[in-house]
CSV table of C-alpha atoms in Angstrom, one decimal:
chain,number,residue,atom,x,y,z
A,16,MET,CA,-18.1,-13.5,-0.2
A,17,LYS,CA,-18.3,-9.9,-1.3
A,18,LEU,CA,-14.9,-10.0,-3.0
A,19,ALA,CA,-15.0,-13.4,-4.8
A,20,GLY,CA,-12.8,-13.2,-7.9
A,21,LYS,CA,-11.0,-10.0,-6.7
A,22,LYS,CA,-7.3,-9.7,-6.4
A,23,ILE,CA,-5.6,-7.4,-3.9
A,24,GLY,CA,-1.9,-6.6,-3.7
A,25,VAL,CA,-0.3,-5.1,-0.5
A,26,LEU,CA,3.2,-3.6,-0.8
A,27,PHE,CA,5.4,-5.2,1.9
A,28,GLU,CA,8.7,-4.7,3.7
A,29,ALA,CA,10.4,-4.9,7.1
A,30,ASP,CA,9.1,-2.9,10.1
A,31,TYR,CA,5.5,-3.5,9.0
A,32,PHE,CA,2.7,-2.9,11.5
A,33,GLU,CA,1.7,-6.4,12.4
A,34,ASN,CA,-1.9,-5.6,13.5
A,35,GLU,CA,-2.6,-4.0,10.2
A,36,ILE,CA,-0.9,-6.6,7.9
A,37,PHE,CA,-2.4,-9.6,9.7
A,38,TYR,CA,-5.8,-8.0,9.6
A,39,TYR,CA,-5.5,-7.7,5.8
A,40,LYS,CA,-4.1,-11.2,5.5
A,41,PHE,CA,-7.2,-12.7,7.0
A,42,ARG,CA,-10.0,-10.1,6.4
A,43,PHE,CA,-9.7,-9.8,2.6
A,44,PRO,CA,-9.7,-13.6,2.0
A,45,GLU,CA,-12.6,-13.9,4.4
A,46,GLU,CA,-14.6,-12.0,1.8
A,47,GLY,CA,-13.2,-14.2,-1.0
A,48,ALA,CA,-10.4,-12.0,-2.3
A,49,GLU,CA,-7.0,-13.4,-3.4
A,50,ILE,CA,-4.3,-11.4,-1.5
A,51,HIS,CA,-0.7,-11.0,-2.5
A,52,PHE,CA,2.1,-9.3,-0.6
A,53,LEU,CA,4.6,-7.7,-3.0
A,54,SER,CA,8.1,-6.4,-2.3
A,55,ARG,CA,11.5,-6.1,-3.8
A,56,LEU,CA,13.1,-9.5,-3.5
A,57,TRP,CA,16.7,-8.5,-4.5
A,58,GLY,CA,17.1,-11.6,-6.6
A,59,GLN,CA,16.0,-13.9,-3.8
A,60,ASP,CA,13.2,-16.5,-4.0
A,61,LYS,CA,11.9,-15.4,-0.7
A,62,LEU,CA,12.6,-12.8,2.1
A,63,THR,CA,11.5,-12.9,5.7
A,64,PHE,CA,10.5,-9.5,7.1
A,65,LEU,CA,10.2,-8.7,10.7
A,66,GLY,CA,7.3,-6.6,12.1
A,67,HIS,CA,7.8,-3.3,13.9
A,68,GLU,CA,6.0,-3.9,17.3
A,69,HIS,CA,6.5,-7.6,18.0
A,70,ARG,CA,9.2,-8.5,15.5
A,71,ALA,CA,6.9,-11.1,14.1
A,72,PRO,CA,8.4,-12.8,11.0
A,73,MET,CA,6.4,-13.0,7.8
A,74,ASP,CA,7.7,-14.4,4.5
A,75,CYS,CA,7.3,-12.7,1.2
A,76,TRP,CA,7.9,-14.5,-2.1
A,77,GLU,CA,6.2,-12.2,-4.6
A,78,THR,CA,7.6,-9.0,-6.2
A,79,PHE,CA,6.3,-6.0,-8.1
A,80,GLU,CA,9.6,-5.8,-9.9
A,81,ASN,CA,9.3,-6.5,-13.7
A,82,MET,CA,5.6,-7.1,-13.3
A,83,SER,CA,4.0,-7.1,-16.8
A,84,ASP,CA,1.2,-4.6,-17.6
A,85,GLU,CA,-1.1,-7.6,-18.1
A,86,GLU,CA,-0.3,-9.0,-14.6
A,87,LEU,CA,-0.7,-5.5,-13.1
A,88,ARG,CA,-4.1,-5.1,-14.6
A,89,SER,CA,-5.1,-8.4,-13.0
A,90,TYR,CA,-5.2,-6.6,-9.6
A,91,ASP,CA,-8.4,-4.9,-8.4
A,92,ALA,CA,-6.6,-3.0,-5.7
A,93,ILE,CA,-3.0,-2.2,-4.6
A,94,ILE,CA,-2.5,-1.0,-1.0
A,95,VAL,CA,0.4,0.9,0.4
A,96,PRO,CA,0.3,0.1,4.1
A,97,SER,CA,1.2,2.0,7.2
A,98,GLY,CA,4.4,2.1,9.3
A,99,MET,CA,7.9,2.1,7.9
A,100,VAL,CA,7.1,-0.1,4.9
A,101,SER,CA,6.9,2.8,2.4
A,102,ASP,CA,10.1,4.4,3.9
A,103,ARG,CA,12.0,1.2,3.3
A,104,LEU,CA,10.5,0.8,-0.2
A,105,ARG,CA,11.7,4.4,-1.0
A,106,TYR,CA,15.2,3.1,-1.2
A,107,THR,CA,16.9,3.5,-4.5
A,108,GLU,CA,20.4,2.4,-5.5
A,109,ASP,CA,20.7,5.3,-7.9
A,110,VAL,CA,19.8,8.6,-6.2
A,111,GLU,CA,19.2,10.1,-9.7
A,112,LYS,CA,16.3,7.7,-10.3
A,113,ILE,CA,12.9,7.3,-8.7
A,114,PRO,CA,12.8,4.3,-6.4
A,115,PRO,CA,11.5,1.2,-8.1
A,116,ALA,CA,8.5,1.0,-5.7
A,117,THR,CA,7.5,4.5,-6.6
A,118,GLU,CA,7.8,3.7,-10.3
A,119,PHE,CA,5.5,0.7,-9.7
A,120,LEU,CA,3.1,3.0,-7.9
A,121,LYS,CA,3.1,5.4,-10.8
A,122,ARG,CA,2.1,2.5,-13.0
A,123,VAL,CA,-0.7,1.6,-10.6
A,124,PHE,CA,-2.0,5.2,-10.6
A,125,ALA,CA,-2.0,5.1,-14.5
A,126,GLU,CA,-4.6,2.3,-14.4
A,127,PRO,CA,-8.0,3.7,-13.6
A,128,GLY,CA,-9.4,0.1,-13.1
A,129,ILE,CA,-7.2,-0.4,-10.1
A,130,LEU,CA,-8.3,0.9,-6.7
A,131,LYS,CA,-5.4,2.6,-4.9
A,132,GLY,CA,-5.2,2.4,-1.1
A,133,ILE,CA,-2.7,4.4,0.9
A,134,ILE,CA,-2.9,4.5,4.7
A,135,CYS,CA,-0.9,6.4,7.3
A,136,HIS,CA,2.8,6.8,6.5
A,137,GLY,CA,2.2,5.0,3.2
A,138,LEU,CA,1.9,8.5,1.8
A,139,TRP,CA,5.8,8.7,1.9
A,140,LEU,CA,6.0,6.4,-1.1
A,141,THR,CA,4.4,9.2,-3.2
A,142,ALA,CA,7.1,11.8,-2.2
A,143,PRO,CA,9.3,11.2,-5.3
A,144,ALA,CA,6.2,11.5,-7.5
A,145,THR,CA,3.9,14.1,-5.8
A,146,GLU,CA,1.9,14.4,-9.0
A,147,LEU,CA,0.1,11.2,-7.9
A,148,VAL,CA,-1.7,13.0,-5.1
A,149,ARG,CA,-1.5,16.6,-6.1
A,150,GLY,CA,-5.1,18.0,-6.0
A,151,ARG,CA,-6.5,14.8,-4.5
A,152,ARG,CA,-8.5,14.7,-1.3
A,153,LEU,CA,-6.8,12.4,1.3
A,154,VAL,CA,-6.0,11.7,4.9
A,155,CYS,CA,-2.8,10.5,6.3
A,156,HIS,CA,-1.0,10.2,9.7
A,157,ASN,CA,-1.2,13.4,11.7
A,158,ASN,CA,2.6,13.6,11.5
A,159,LEU,CA,2.4,13.8,7.7
A,160,ILE,CA,-0.2,16.5,7.3
A,161,GLY,CA,2.5,19.0,6.3
A,162,ASP,CA,3.9,16.5,3.8
A,163,ALA,CA,0.5,16.0,2.2
A,164,LYS,CA,0.1,19.8,1.9
A,165,ALA,CA,3.6,20.1,0.5
A,166,TYR,CA,2.8,17.4,-2.1
A,167,GLY,CA,-0.2,19.6,-3.2
A,168,ALA,CA,-2.8,17.2,-1.8
A,169,ILE,CA,-6.0,18.4,-0.1
A,170,TYR,CA,-5.9,17.2,3.5
A,171,VAL,CA,-9.3,16.1,4.9
A,172,ASN,CA,-9.6,15.5,8.6
A,173,GLU,CA,-11.5,12.2,8.5
A,174,ASP,CA,-10.4,8.6,9.4
A,175,VAL,CA,-11.0,7.4,5.8
A,176,VAL,CA,-11.3,9.5,2.7
A,177,VAL,CA,-12.4,8.4,-0.8
A,178,ASP,CA,-11.4,10.5,-3.8
A,179,GLY,CA,-12.4,8.5,-6.9
A,180,ASP,CA,-10.1,5.5,-7.3
A,181,LEU,CA,-8.0,6.6,-4.2
A,182,ILE,CA,-8.9,5.5,-0.7
A,183,THR,CA,-6.8,6.8,2.2
A,184,GLY,CA,-6.7,6.1,5.9
A,185,ARG,CA,-5.4,8.0,8.8
A,186,SER,CA,-3.3,5.4,10.6
A,187,GLY,CA,-2.6,1.7,11.0
A,188,GLY,CA,-5.0,1.8,13.9
A,189,HIS,CA,-7.7,2.6,11.4
A,190,ALA,CA,-7.0,-0.4,9.2
A,191,HIS,CA,-10.3,-1.9,9.9
A,192,LEU,CA,-12.2,1.2,8.7
A,193,PHE,CA,-9.9,1.5,5.7
A,194,ALA,CA,-10.3,-2.2,4.8
A,195,LYS,CA,-14.1,-1.9,5.2
A,196,LYS,CA,-14.2,1.0,2.7
A,197,ILE,CA,-12.0,-1.0,0.2
A,198,ILE,CA,-14.4,-4.0,0.6
A,199,GLU,CA,-17.4,-1.8,0.1
A,200,THR,CA,-15.9,-0.1,-3.0
A,201,LEU,CA,-14.6,-3.3,-4.7
A,202,SER,CA,-17.9,-5.2,-4.0
A,203,SER,CA,-19.9,-2.4,-5.7
A,204,ASP,CA,-17.9,-2.8,-9.0
């Protein structure tokens, strides 16, 4: 139980990569971590999101909206997963404002005690706030290398990259390596 007493949040939306999300859903608790899937609930008590590959339904009843600083600091890690999740979370009703999910991510990055995990296309969530990754070493999906460089990040051609409190993974297919590094890092705290 390497992660006993640890709390991990995973941002969540439709078109999630089932293999990755289901891996986290079982792997982190297997090490004793408490896992929470967080999304925008749009005033609902619960939303059911469908996966990308198999259209598998998964319920979400927790939100990052209006999360207090105290509750945010209760998390040991926040993960931005692969696939279309971050693209869907980039939606904002007011195009003059940063999307609520990116605002939440900015709050996460402001907390040095929270491990940040971004894998694959999760990097898209930083597009409205490129300062979060500017100058940071990271890896992302091969299709986003140009984006990473445009954001001012330092692209590293490895499957998993650690830069201080930021762990990045190449693709959803590397979720097992990404999760392993998050487990190793959190268990050494």
